[in-house]
Amino acid sequence: AQRVTQPEKLLSVFKGAPVELKCNYSYSGSPELFWYVQYSRQRLQLLLRHISRESIKGFTADLNKGETSFHLKKPFAQEEDSAMYYCALRTFGNEKLTFGTGTRLTIIP
Amino acid sequence: DVKVTQSSRYLVKRTGEKVFLECVQDMDHENMFWYRQDPGLGLRLIYFSYDVKMKEKGDIPEGYSVSREKKERFSLILESASTNQTSMYLCASTPGGGAGQPQHFGDGTRLSIL
């Protein structure tokens, strides 16, 4: 069975500093990876997915199949980035997602 | 824009009660999901439905059942509520028909079982 690991429950970063939220997965096939974000008092929403290869709100994530990782990065943190971040995996042909345990990111002014 | 609506934001029930959580989506999506969200545990799938009257167990179905009589509505039922079912419950939907479609979530229902 597939598994998603987010090793950091809490992460605090100063405003303007680089941010990296770690995500590792275990799955023998070719996965589809996502990052979801939940801002305070808002619903969970898609931030980005690896097949799109795009930057959203300054965040990027690259799928590294050799290291089975999909780390989320941003070069300069902003206060509005404070939120809960979840990494998720979907296997081919499957509609279900497997989520990691989440990382709460706090940006220190 | 997809709208997934959960009927209650907050709900307080007593141990042993039968509890219904309702979810409605307005985009004719085929797939609907129920998760529970707990600190340190992330989101865990309870049940999944890929069509009307069709359902599939997720990772933690024990103590729960679901109903999907109409395409737009997916209900989560706690047959006999227990205190360990106190949690945030999230509903989500996707169009279906293949990979690449993100899940759209509701605002969640924070359920407390006393």
XYZ file of C-alpha atoms in Angstrom:
223
model
C 0.000 0.000 0.000
C 1.118 3.531 -0.662
C 2.226 5.878 2.077
C 2.966 9.606 2.364
C 5.304 10.948 5.037
C 5.623 14.558 6.147
C 8.342 14.469 8.796
C 7.723 17.931 10.249
C 4.522 18.568 12.192
C 5.502 22.181 12.837
C 7.787 24.511 10.904
C 8.575 28.129 11.757
C 10.360 30.365 9.282
C 11.192 34.069 9.327
C 9.559 36.311 6.770
C 11.782 36.598 3.714
C 13.621 33.347 4.429
C 13.371 30.284 2.163
C 10.773 27.651 2.927
C 10.946 23.916 2.315
C 8.227 21.522 3.408
C 9.269 17.922 3.054
C 7.184 15.123 1.574
C 8.317 11.571 0.922
C 6.232 8.763 -0.465
C 6.349 5.026 -0.897
C 4.697 3.520 -3.944
C 6.068 1.074 -6.457
C 4.321 2.557 -9.495
C 4.117 6.046 -10.983
C 2.246 8.280 -8.568
C 0.492 11.584 -8.986
C 1.475 14.022 -6.243
C -0.368 17.046 -4.864
C 0.049 19.752 -2.261
C -3.090 20.971 -0.528
C -3.234 23.994 1.787
C -5.649 25.071 4.497
C -5.489 28.687 5.636
C -7.034 29.687 8.936
C -10.838 29.379 8.830
C -10.818 28.378 5.162
C -11.492 25.127 3.384
C -8.786 22.773 2.223
C -7.769 23.667 -1.325
C -5.379 22.486 -3.978
C -2.108 24.407 -4.063
C -0.321 22.577 -6.860
C 0.187 19.200 -8.508
C 3.274 17.749 -10.081
C 1.778 17.137 -13.533
C 1.124 20.860 -13.952
C 4.736 21.829 -13.277
C 3.617 25.350 -12.380
C 4.349 27.837 -9.630
C 1.443 28.891 -7.436
C 1.821 31.796 -4.974
C 5.581 31.481 -5.466
C 5.621 27.804 -4.432
C 7.113 25.037 -6.558
C 7.482 21.312 -6.063
C 9.442 18.831 -8.134
C 8.788 15.130 -8.175
C 12.046 13.269 -7.524
C 11.392 9.618 -8.308
C 14.900 8.561 -7.280
C 14.444 9.964 -3.783
C 10.648 9.399 -3.795
C 10.141 12.979 -2.691
C 7.910 15.925 -3.580
C 9.185 18.761 -1.417
C 7.404 22.116 -1.495
C 9.645 25.153 -1.801
C 9.412 28.928 -1.818
C 12.443 31.207 -1.982
C 11.057 34.050 0.181
C 8.393 33.359 2.789
C 5.490 35.765 3.272
C 3.263 36.115 6.328
C 0.222 34.990 4.344
C 1.917 31.630 3.772
C 1.135 30.615 7.354
C -1.187 27.626 7.016
C -1.507 23.866 7.253
C 0.018 22.024 4.307
C -0.778 18.464 3.249
C 1.039 16.348 0.713
C -1.148 13.769 -1.074
C -0.650 10.909 -3.500
C -2.928 9.302 -6.056
C -2.142 6.081 -7.867
C -2.844 5.628 -11.549
C -6.513 5.095 -12.398
C -7.570 5.606 -8.799
C -9.700 8.509 -7.601
C -8.710 8.154 -3.950
C -6.005 10.241 -2.318
C -3.585 9.197 0.405
C -2.660 12.159 2.584
C 0.325 12.825 4.779
C -0.115 13.954 8.367
C 0.416 17.598 7.495
C 2.872 20.372 8.388
C 1.781 23.562 10.102
C 3.863 26.399 8.702
C 4.202 29.594 10.713
C 5.887 32.625 9.220
C 7.481 34.838 11.859
C 7.237 38.566 11.024
C -16.696 27.324 -9.365
C -17.407 24.024 -7.630
C -19.424 24.287 -4.466
C -19.314 21.536 -1.867
C -21.652 22.313 1.000
C -21.717 20.567 4.340
C -24.945 21.111 6.233
C -23.455 21.972 9.626
C -20.241 23.723 10.662
C -20.562 22.614 14.283
C -22.505 19.733 15.777
C -22.752 18.429 19.333
C -24.273 15.023 19.987
C -24.405 12.497 22.798
C -22.860 9.063 23.030
C -25.084 6.423 21.472
C -27.001 8.816 19.223
C -27.380 8.191 15.522
C -25.733 11.107 13.708
C -26.145 12.222 10.108
C -23.646 14.460 8.327
C -24.806 15.785 4.976
C -22.801 16.904 1.967
C -24.073 18.353 -1.311
C -22.135 19.290 -4.449
C -23.504 21.332 -7.305
C -21.264 20.302 -10.222
C -22.655 16.891 -11.162
C -19.509 15.186 -9.872
C -19.438 11.402 -9.952
C -17.125 10.845 -6.999
C -17.657 11.920 -3.420
C -15.560 11.296 -0.332
C -15.772 11.535 3.447
C -12.631 12.117 5.510
C -11.913 12.809 9.119
C -9.178 15.282 9.983
C -7.334 14.894 13.276
C -4.221 16.717 14.524
C -1.111 14.665 13.909
C -3.019 12.120 11.829
C -3.855 14.196 8.771
C -6.826 13.280 6.613
C -8.038 9.707 6.664
C -10.579 8.384 4.186
C -13.721 6.922 5.742
C -15.830 6.105 2.671
C -15.869 6.853 -1.020
C -18.706 6.781 -3.567
C -18.137 6.618 -7.320
C -21.783 6.629 -8.376
C -25.292 6.711 -7.007
C -25.873 3.817 -4.595
C -22.217 2.741 -5.032
C -19.783 2.932 -2.161
C -16.370 1.708 -1.179
C -14.729 1.507 2.233
C -11.796 3.749 2.925
C -9.090 3.306 5.515
C -11.224 3.758 8.651
C -14.835 2.714 7.937
C -15.527 1.110 11.329
C -18.432 2.751 13.127
C -19.586 4.610 10.022
C -21.911 4.012 7.094
C -22.828 6.134 4.075
C -25.737 6.759 1.769
C -25.821 8.117 -1.757
C -29.370 8.074 -3.094
C -28.859 11.066 -5.388
C -25.776 12.075 -7.311
C -25.389 15.424 -5.599
C -25.758 14.219 -1.998
C -23.508 12.000 0.093
C -24.408 11.337 3.715
C -22.158 10.028 6.465
C -23.904 8.148 9.264
C -22.581 7.384 12.716
C -24.775 4.486 13.749
C -24.075 4.845 17.480
C -21.834 7.801 18.188
C -18.859 7.352 20.503
C -16.476 9.881 22.022
C -13.603 8.707 19.797
C -15.585 9.947 16.808
C -15.180 13.540 17.955
C -13.370 15.080 15.014
C -13.472 17.401 12.018
C -15.243 15.751 9.080
C -14.510 16.839 5.520
C -16.481 16.050 2.395
C -14.922 16.252 -1.075
C -15.865 15.565 -4.684
C -14.245 15.033 -8.083
C -15.724 14.811 -11.584
C -14.475 11.281 -12.247
C -13.513 9.919 -15.648
C -9.772 9.640 -15.092
C -6.799 11.003 -13.286
C -5.713 14.595 -13.006
C -8.786 16.081 -11.347
C -8.211 17.633 -7.920
C -10.602 17.061 -5.071
C -12.873 19.944 -4.046
C -13.549 20.187 -0.323
C -16.354 21.526 1.826
C -15.833 23.747 4.869
C -15.994 20.810 7.242
C -18.208 19.803 10.154
C -16.673 19.891 13.621
C -18.462 17.123 15.495
C -18.273 16.754 19.269
C -19.607 13.631 20.940
C -20.283 14.099 24.655
